[in-house]
Amino acid sequence: TKSLVLPLSQSGLRLASRAAADSSRPRRRGYDIHFRDKKILLIEAGPKKVLEKLSETYSNRVSSISPGSATLLSSFGAWDHICNMRYRAFRRMQVWDACSEALIMFDKDNLDDMGYIVENDVIMHALTKQLEAVSDRVTVLYRSKAVSYTWPCPFLMADSSPWVQITLGDGSTLQTKLLIGADGHNSGVRQAAGIPNVSWNYDQSAVVATLHLSEATENNVAWQRFLPSGPIALLPLSDTLSSLVWSTSHEHAAELVRMDEEQFVDAVNSAFWSDANHTDFVDSAGSLLQHALALLRPTKVSARQLPPSVARVDAKSRVLFPLGWGHAAEYVRPRVALIGDAAHRVHPLAGQGVNMGFGDISSLAHHLSSAAFNGRDLGSMSHLTGYETERQRHNTALLAATDLLKRLYSTRATPLVLLRTWGLQATNAVSPLKGQIMAFASK
Amino acid sequence: MGAMAGAMLIGSQEPGASSWSPMRVQGPSTWDILHCFLGPQQRAGLEEELPGIEPDGHMGCQRHRQRINQFKYKAGIISHLQKRNWIVIIKDVNQPDWTLQIKPWIFNKYRTIWSRSYGVTFSCLNRIKRPPWMRLYSTSQTTIDSSEVKTFQALAHKWWDEQGVYAPLHSMNDLRVPFIRDNLLKAVDDHQPGKPLSGMKILDVGCGGGLLAEPLGRLGASVIGIDPVDENIKTAHHHKSFDPVLDKRLEYRACSLEEIAEETIETFDAVIASEVVEHVIDLETFIQCCCQVLKPGGSLFITTINKTQLSYALGIVFSEQIAGIVPKGTHTWEKFVSPEKLESILESNVYHFKL
């Protein structure tokens, strides 16, 4: 019998870090002693990924890690492994509209790191390494899948166990005090528990690719432009490499993946540079507001900068995947908790999906730790509901905002374009508001 | 035990009658009368405490088989004590005799002794080597209230339903467990990380379904939980049996504090009586036994509801009658204990305490 079981998802990012975060960690290096005698089991459907040597080519799936998530990863030692491999810090973010001149520029006061772009493979490898370091308390079952779950009765029955029973694909059964579902947006745990889930598919797919820049620059700015078909983002990977995330309609995405490299590069460059969607009316309205703001606050006027031009794309690095939105109505049930994509699924336009998951992890780890120090049963609803309240409040706001932005920027209709132009310019002018947005996103 | 001459019972009691009635006992001193009701331990304690009773209107009150306290003679106090099943012995200044106020069921228990004593001195009883029927009043449950036992028997299976009738006790764990844990940690220099209470032996008096014993067991302590209600102990056993770690660390027994006190003198690092003292008949003996089983330097934790107007309003009227948070009849306000009362009892028992 184990104390905690985490069935895994394909990405496996989050649960692996959950396990590492939960595992007993000696106090010296800032680990958590309250889980010292708890056993943790990870159930992973895929094979064990062993990375002997870091490959030269960058992977096309990257994540933007906020400073809060970086703190979580460093709290149990995984960030050190990432630093030893590779990551890229970015200091500035420019977000602008394709239909007008409006833009918003985020940066920190001292030009500190706003976030980090890390490949998913690198994160996975760092976490696997860390899991091996605590393998006396964490067991990972690779290539196993949970087939069915038996939930505990709400009251004490004579012969039934009050714990969760899990049947694996090979027929063995496990009993656990707390089951954490971290198995992605098609979560089996969530479906088996019967937790209602609100979700819809966006009519968009995201195309990812690794791009070579035409000239080496101090590549520490993240670029995002809202096209009517969907946002396109360029994330720095190294001085000469950047990662592309282009969300667009299904047909256009399929076409982009199919077309040959030169055409693709041209498409990317024109998406960033072309002003074809500008209208005079909106432009003049925008500059009017700009002048008004300059009168009120004669501070720096951020001129629109152009992202670096793209020369080549890595062969075979173009992939597409569909996008959607999802939110579970409940994150917890007796002896069950959902974290990460199993609880919420978001559009990549804000780069917050993984960070919300890491936030879930640190919150759950905190609640479980204080529950363990009070001698509580780990699967008890009282502290699980505390985790749910804390995270639902944060995640719901972010999910709603991201969805709103996506819908707002999907049109070319002039009234909406005008509205969003003025809104963006006004937000750009109000630095405290920008500071608040950055603080919320970097938790 | 020499001066036990000439004690006689006058008057008799109809068995089955429910009201108190006086039985005048003739004798030179209350001491002679009381001796026959006490066991050897209590007798020894008495001899230290009471050199004599002044026959000037004071009355000696004896709790059923317990120590003596002395109170000024007041009519209201007699009825107050009678409710608690005290045998009240009254000496009126104008009367040569002492009067025994005694409840019928107590009389019935001891009728054999008393009928023998009519015209016969009590000293003969001392020569008898503890016949079996005398065991009736020198062992077994003295602090347990049988009506309370009945109340809790009915609710025995509901302990572990966190939203059920015991939900207030579950949520009180948030306060009790950190309180106990922090105070015990202060007493210890170093402790095993992850199991702060490991190596400690704790006695949980009135453990119920094990609500408090289980968190303490998870923190590493070995806990013995006792409760007079059998069904509670069964529920507690059943609940801990699923967790192999807890199964080893916790032990439950259906007995009273007095029974376990004889076997386990000075063995526990901590004794916890949480939400118990307001259900107990004889608070002083209870605390005495608790102190008996504690190691020197051990800690006694008592949590209870204060006896104030507010606790009546909130604890009984609102919780039981209006909102139904707590089942009716769980608490009786007269049995609530105020801090001052606890303080006075503790002062006479222990050297150092904090409220």
Coordinates of N, CA, C and O in Angstrom, one line a residue, chain A residues 35-136:
Chain A
F35 N 7.0 14.6 4.6 CA 6.6 13.5 3.9 C 7.6 12.3 4.0 O 7.7 11.4 3.2
R36 N 8.4 12.4 5.1 CA 9.5 11.5 5.2 C 9.1 10.0 5.1 O 9.8 9.2 4.5
D37 N 8.0 9.6 5.7 CA 7.7 8.2 5.7 C 6.5 7.9 4.8 O 5.8 6.9 5.0
K38 N 6.3 8.7 3.9 CA 5.2 8.4 2.9 C 5.8 7.8 1.7 O 6.9 8.2 1.2
K39 N 5.1 6.9 1.1 CA 5.6 6.3 -0.1 C 4.8 6.8 -1.3 O 3.6 7.0 -1.3
I40 N 5.5 7.1 -2.4 CA 4.9 7.7 -3.6 C 5.1 6.8 -4.8 O 6.2 6.3 -5.0
L41 N 4.1 6.7 -5.6 CA 4.2 5.8 -6.7 C 3.7 6.6 -7.9 O 2.7 7.3 -7.9
L42 N 4.5 6.6 -9.0 CA 4.1 7.2 -10.3 C 3.8 6.1 -11.3 O 4.5 5.2 -11.4
I43 N 2.6 6.3 -11.9 CA 2.3 5.4 -13.0 C 2.4 6.1 -14.3 O 1.7 7.1 -14.6
E44 N 3.3 5.6 -15.1 CA 3.7 6.3 -16.4 C 3.3 5.4 -17.5 O 3.8 4.2 -17.5
A45 N 2.6 5.9 -18.5 CA 2.2 5.1 -19.6 C 3.3 4.9 -20.6 O 3.4 3.8 -21.3
G46 N 4.2 5.8 -20.7 CA 5.3 5.7 -21.7 C 6.5 5.1 -21.2 O 6.6 4.7 -20.0
P47 N 7.5 4.9 -22.0 CA 8.7 4.3 -21.6 C 9.6 5.3 -20.9 O 9.4 6.5 -21.0
K48 N 10.6 4.8 -20.2 CA 11.5 5.6 -19.5 C 12.4 6.3 -20.5 O 13.0 5.7 -21.4
K49 N 12.5 7.6 -20.4 CA 13.3 8.4 -21.4 C 14.6 8.7 -20.8 O 14.7 9.5 -19.8
V50 N 15.6 8.1 -21.3 CA 16.9 8.3 -20.8 C 17.7 9.2 -21.8 O 17.8 8.8 -22.9
L51 N 18.2 10.3 -21.3 CA 18.9 11.2 -22.2 C 20.4 11.1 -21.8 O 20.8 11.8 -20.9
E52 N 21.2 10.3 -22.6 CA 22.6 10.2 -22.2 C 23.3 11.5 -22.5 O 24.0 12.1 -21.7
K53 N 23.0 12.0 -23.7 CA 23.7 13.2 -24.1 C 22.7 14.2 -24.7 O 21.8 13.7 -25.4
L54 N 22.8 15.4 -24.4 CA 21.8 16.4 -24.9 C 22.0 16.5 -26.4 O 23.1 16.7 -26.9
S55 N 20.9 16.4 -27.2 CA 21.1 16.4 -28.6 C 21.4 17.9 -29.0 O 21.0 18.8 -28.4
E56 N 22.1 18.0 -30.2 CA 22.5 19.3 -30.7 C 21.3 20.1 -31.1 O 21.3 21.3 -30.9
T57 N 20.4 19.4 -31.8 CA 19.2 20.1 -32.3 C 18.3 20.3 -31.1 O 18.1 19.5 -30.3
Y58 N 17.7 21.5 -31.2 CA 16.7 21.8 -30.1 C 15.4 21.2 -30.5 O 15.0 21.1 -31.6
S59 N 14.7 20.8 -29.4 CA 13.4 20.2 -29.6 C 12.4 21.3 -30.0 O 12.6 22.4 -29.6
N60 N 11.3 20.9 -30.7 CA 10.4 22.0 -31.1 C 9.3 22.3 -30.0 O 8.6 23.2 -30.1
R61 N 9.2 21.4 -29.0 CA 8.2 21.7 -27.9 C 9.0 22.4 -26.8 O 9.8 21.8 -26.2
V62 N 8.6 23.6 -26.6 CA 9.2 24.4 -25.5 C 8.1 24.9 -24.6 O 7.0 25.0 -24.9
S63 N 8.5 25.3 -23.4 CA 7.6 25.9 -22.4 C 8.2 27.2 -21.9 O 9.4 27.3 -21.7
S64 N 7.4 28.1 -21.6 CA 7.8 29.3 -21.0 C 7.6 29.1 -19.5 O 6.5 29.0 -19.0
I65 N 8.7 29.2 -18.8 CA 8.7 28.9 -17.3 C 8.7 30.3 -16.6 O 9.6 31.0 -16.8
S66 N 7.7 30.5 -15.8 CA 7.7 31.8 -15.0 C 8.7 31.7 -13.9 O 9.1 30.6 -13.5
P67 N 9.0 32.9 -13.3 CA 10.0 32.8 -12.1 C 9.4 32.0 -11.0 O 10.1 31.3 -10.2
G68 N 8.1 32.1 -10.8 CA 7.5 31.3 -9.7 C 7.7 29.8 -9.9 O 8.0 29.0 -9.0
S69 N 7.5 29.3 -11.1 CA 7.7 27.9 -11.4 C 9.2 27.6 -11.3 O 9.5 26.5 -10.8
A70 N 10.1 28.5 -11.7 CA 11.5 28.2 -11.5 C 11.8 28.1 -10.0 O 12.7 27.2 -9.7
T71 N 11.2 28.9 -9.2 CA 11.5 28.7 -7.8 C 11.0 27.3 -7.3 O 11.7 26.7 -6.5
L72 N 9.9 26.9 -7.7 CA 9.4 25.6 -7.3 C 10.4 24.5 -7.8 O 10.8 23.6 -7.0
L73 N 10.8 24.6 -9.0 CA 11.8 23.6 -9.5 C 13.1 23.6 -8.8 O 13.7 22.6 -8.5
S74 N 13.5 24.8 -8.4 CA 14.8 24.8 -7.7 C 14.6 24.4 -6.3 O 15.6 24.0 -5.6
S75 N 13.4 24.4 -5.7 CA 13.2 24.0 -4.3 C 13.5 22.6 -4.1 O 13.8 22.1 -3.0
F76 N 13.3 21.7 -5.2 CA 13.7 20.4 -5.0 C 14.9 19.9 -5.9 O 15.1 18.8 -6.1
G77 N 15.6 20.9 -6.4 CA 16.8 20.6 -7.1 C 16.8 20.3 -8.5 O 17.8 20.1 -9.2
A78 N 15.6 20.4 -9.2 CA 15.5 20.1 -10.6 C 16.1 21.3 -11.4 O 16.6 21.1 -12.5
W79 N 16.0 22.5 -10.9 CA 16.4 23.7 -11.7 C 17.9 23.6 -11.9 O 18.4 24.1 -13.0
D80 N 18.6 23.1 -11.0 CA 20.1 23.0 -11.2 C 20.4 22.1 -12.3 O 21.3 22.4 -13.2
H81 N 19.7 21.0 -12.5 CA 19.9 20.1 -13.6 C 19.6 20.9 -14.9 O 20.3 20.7 -15.9
I82 N 18.5 21.7 -14.9 CA 18.2 22.4 -16.1 C 19.2 23.4 -16.4 O 19.6 23.6 -17.6
C83 N 19.8 24.1 -15.4 CA 20.8 25.1 -15.7 C 22.0 24.4 -16.3 O 22.8 25.0 -17.1
N84 N 22.3 23.2 -15.8 CA 23.4 22.5 -16.4 C 23.2 22.0 -17.8 O 24.2 21.7 -18.6
M85 N 22.0 21.9 -18.2 CA 21.7 21.6 -19.6 C 21.6 22.8 -20.4 O 22.5 23.5 -20.8
R86 N 20.3 23.2 -20.8 CA 20.3 24.6 -21.4 C 18.9 25.2 -21.2 O 17.9 24.5 -21.1
Y87 N 18.9 26.5 -21.1 CA 17.6 27.2 -21.1 C 18.0 28.6 -21.5 O 19.1 29.0 -21.7
R88 N 16.9 29.4 -21.8 CA 17.1 30.8 -22.2 C 16.2 31.7 -21.4 O 15.0 31.5 -21.4
A89 N 16.9 32.7 -20.8 CA 16.1 33.7 -20.1 C 15.7 34.8 -21.1 O 16.5 35.2 -21.9
F90 N 14.4 35.3 -20.9 CA 14.1 36.5 -21.7 C 13.7 37.6 -20.8 O 13.2 37.4 -19.7
R91 N 14.0 38.8 -21.3 CA 13.9 40.0 -20.4 C 12.8 40.9 -20.8 O 12.4 41.8 -20.1
R92 N 12.3 40.7 -22.0 CA 11.3 41.7 -22.5 C 10.3 40.9 -23.3 O 10.6 39.9 -23.9
M93 N 9.0 41.4 -23.3 CA 8.0 40.8 -24.2 C 7.3 41.8 -24.9 O 6.8 42.8 -24.3
Q94 N 7.2 41.7 -26.2 CA 6.4 42.7 -27.0 C 5.2 42.0 -27.6 O 5.4 41.0 -28.3
V95 N 4.1 42.5 -27.3 CA 2.8 41.9 -27.8 C 2.1 43.0 -28.7 O 1.9 44.1 -28.1
W96 N 1.9 42.8 -29.9 CA 1.2 43.8 -30.7 C 0.2 43.2 -31.6 O 0.1 42.0 -31.8
D97 N -0.6 44.1 -32.2 CA -1.8 43.7 -33.0 C -1.4 43.8 -34.4 O -0.6 44.6 -34.9
A98 N -2.1 42.9 -35.2 CA -1.8 43.0 -36.7 C -2.7 44.1 -37.3 O -2.4 44.5 -38.4
C99 N -3.8 44.4 -36.7 CA -4.7 45.4 -37.3 C -4.5 46.8 -36.9 O -5.3 47.7 -37.3
S100 N -3.5 47.1 -36.1 CA -3.3 48.5 -35.7 C -1.9 48.6 -35.2 O -1.1 47.6 -35.2
E101 N -1.5 49.8 -34.8 CA -0.2 50.1 -34.4 C -0.1 49.8 -32.9 O 1.0 50.0 -32.3
A102 N -1.1 49.4 -32.2 CA -1.1 49.3 -30.8 C -0.1 48.2 -30.4 O -0.1 47.1 -31.0
L103 N 0.6 48.4 -29.3 CA 1.5 47.4 -28.8 C 1.6 47.5 -27.3 O 1.2 48.5 -26.7
I104 N 2.0 46.4 -26.7 CA 2.3 46.5 -25.2 C 3.6 45.9 -25.0 O 4.0 44.8 -25.6
M105 N 4.4 46.5 -24.2 CA 5.8 46.0 -23.9 C 5.9 45.7 -22.5 O 5.7 46.5 -21.6
F106 N 6.2 44.5 -22.1 CA 6.4 44.1 -20.7 C 7.9 44.0 -20.5 O 8.6 43.3 -21.2
D107 N 8.4 44.6 -19.4 CA 9.7 44.3 -19.0 C 9.8 44.6 -17.5 O 9.0 45.4 -17.0
K108 N 10.8 44.1 -16.8 CA 11.0 44.3 -15.4 C 11.9 45.5 -15.3 O 12.6 45.9 -16.1
D109 N 11.8 46.1 -14.1 CA 12.5 47.4 -13.9 C 13.9 47.3 -14.2 O 14.5 48.2 -14.8
N110 N 14.6 46.3 -13.6 CA 16.1 46.3 -13.8 C 16.4 45.4 -15.0 O 17.5 44.9 -15.1
L111 N 15.4 45.2 -15.8 CA 15.6 44.2 -16.9 C 16.1 42.8 -16.3 O 17.0 42.2 -16.8
D112 N 15.4 42.5 -15.3 CA 15.6 41.1 -14.7 C 15.0 40.1 -15.7 O 14.2 40.4 -16.5
D113 N 15.3 38.9 -15.4 CA 14.7 37.8 -16.2 C 13.2 37.8 -16.0 O 12.7 37.6 -14.8
M114 N 12.4 37.9 -17.0 CA 11.0 37.8 -16.9 C 10.5 36.4 -16.9 O 9.4 36.0 -16.3
G115 N 11.2 35.5 -17.5 CA 10.8 34.1 -17.6 C 11.9 33.4 -18.3 O 12.9 33.9 -18.8
Y116 N 11.7 32.1 -18.5 CA 12.7 31.2 -19.1 C 12.1 30.3 -20.1 O 11.0 29.8 -19.9
I117 N 12.7 30.2 -21.2 CA 12.2 29.3 -22.3 C 13.1 28.0 -22.1 O 14.3 28.0 -22.3
V118 N 12.4 26.9 -21.8 CA 13.1 25.6 -21.6 C 12.4 24.6 -22.5 O 11.2 24.6 -22.6
E119 N 13.2 23.7 -23.1 CA 12.6 22.7 -23.9 C 11.9 21.7 -23.0 O 12.4 21.4 -21.9
N120 N 10.8 21.1 -23.4 CA 10.1 20.1 -22.6 C 11.0 18.9 -22.3 O 10.9 18.4 -21.2
D121 N 11.8 18.5 -23.3 CA 12.6 17.3 -23.0 C 13.6 17.6 -21.9 O 14.0 16.7 -21.1
V122 N 14.2 18.8 -21.9 CA 15.1 19.2 -20.9 C 14.5 19.1 -19.5 O 15.1 18.6 -18.5
I123 N 13.3 19.6 -19.4 CA 12.6 19.6 -18.1 C 12.4 18.2 -17.7 O 12.6 17.8 -16.5
M124 N 11.9 17.4 -18.6 CA 11.6 16.0 -18.3 C 12.9 15.3 -17.8 O 12.8 14.5 -16.9
H125 N 14.0 15.5 -18.5 CA 15.2 14.9 -18.1 C 15.6 15.3 -16.7 O 16.1 14.5 -15.9
A126 N 15.5 16.6 -16.5 CA 15.9 17.1 -15.1 C 15.1 16.4 -14.1 O 15.6 16.0 -13.0
L127 N 13.8 16.3 -14.3 CA 12.9 15.7 -13.3 C 13.2 14.2 -13.1 O 13.2 13.7 -12.0
T128 N 13.4 13.5 -14.2 CA 13.8 12.1 -14.1 C 15.0 11.9 -13.3 O 15.1 11.0 -12.4
K129 N 16.0 12.8 -13.5 CA 17.2 12.7 -12.8 C 17.0 12.9 -11.3 O 17.5 12.2 -10.4
Q130 N 16.1 13.9 -11.0 CA 15.8 14.2 -9.6 C 15.0 13.0 -9.0 O 15.2 12.7 -7.8
L131 N 14.1 12.4 -9.7 CA 13.4 11.3 -9.2 C 14.3 10.1 -8.8 O 14.1 9.4 -7.9
E132 N 15.3 9.9 -9.7 CA 16.2 8.9 -9.4 C 17.0 9.2 -8.1 O 17.3 8.2 -7.3
A133 N 17.2 10.4 -7.8 CA 17.9 10.8 -6.6 C 17.1 10.4 -5.3 O 17.6 10.2 -4.3
V134 N 15.7 10.4 -5.5 CA 14.9 10.1 -4.3 C 14.2 8.8 -4.5 O 13.1 8.5 -4.0
S135 N 14.8 7.9 -5.2 CA 14.1 6.6 -5.6 C 13.8 5.7 -4.4 O 13.1 4.8 -4.6
D136 N 14.4 6.0 -3.2 CA 14.0 5.2 -2.1 C 12.6 5.4 -1.6 O 12.0 4.6 -1.0

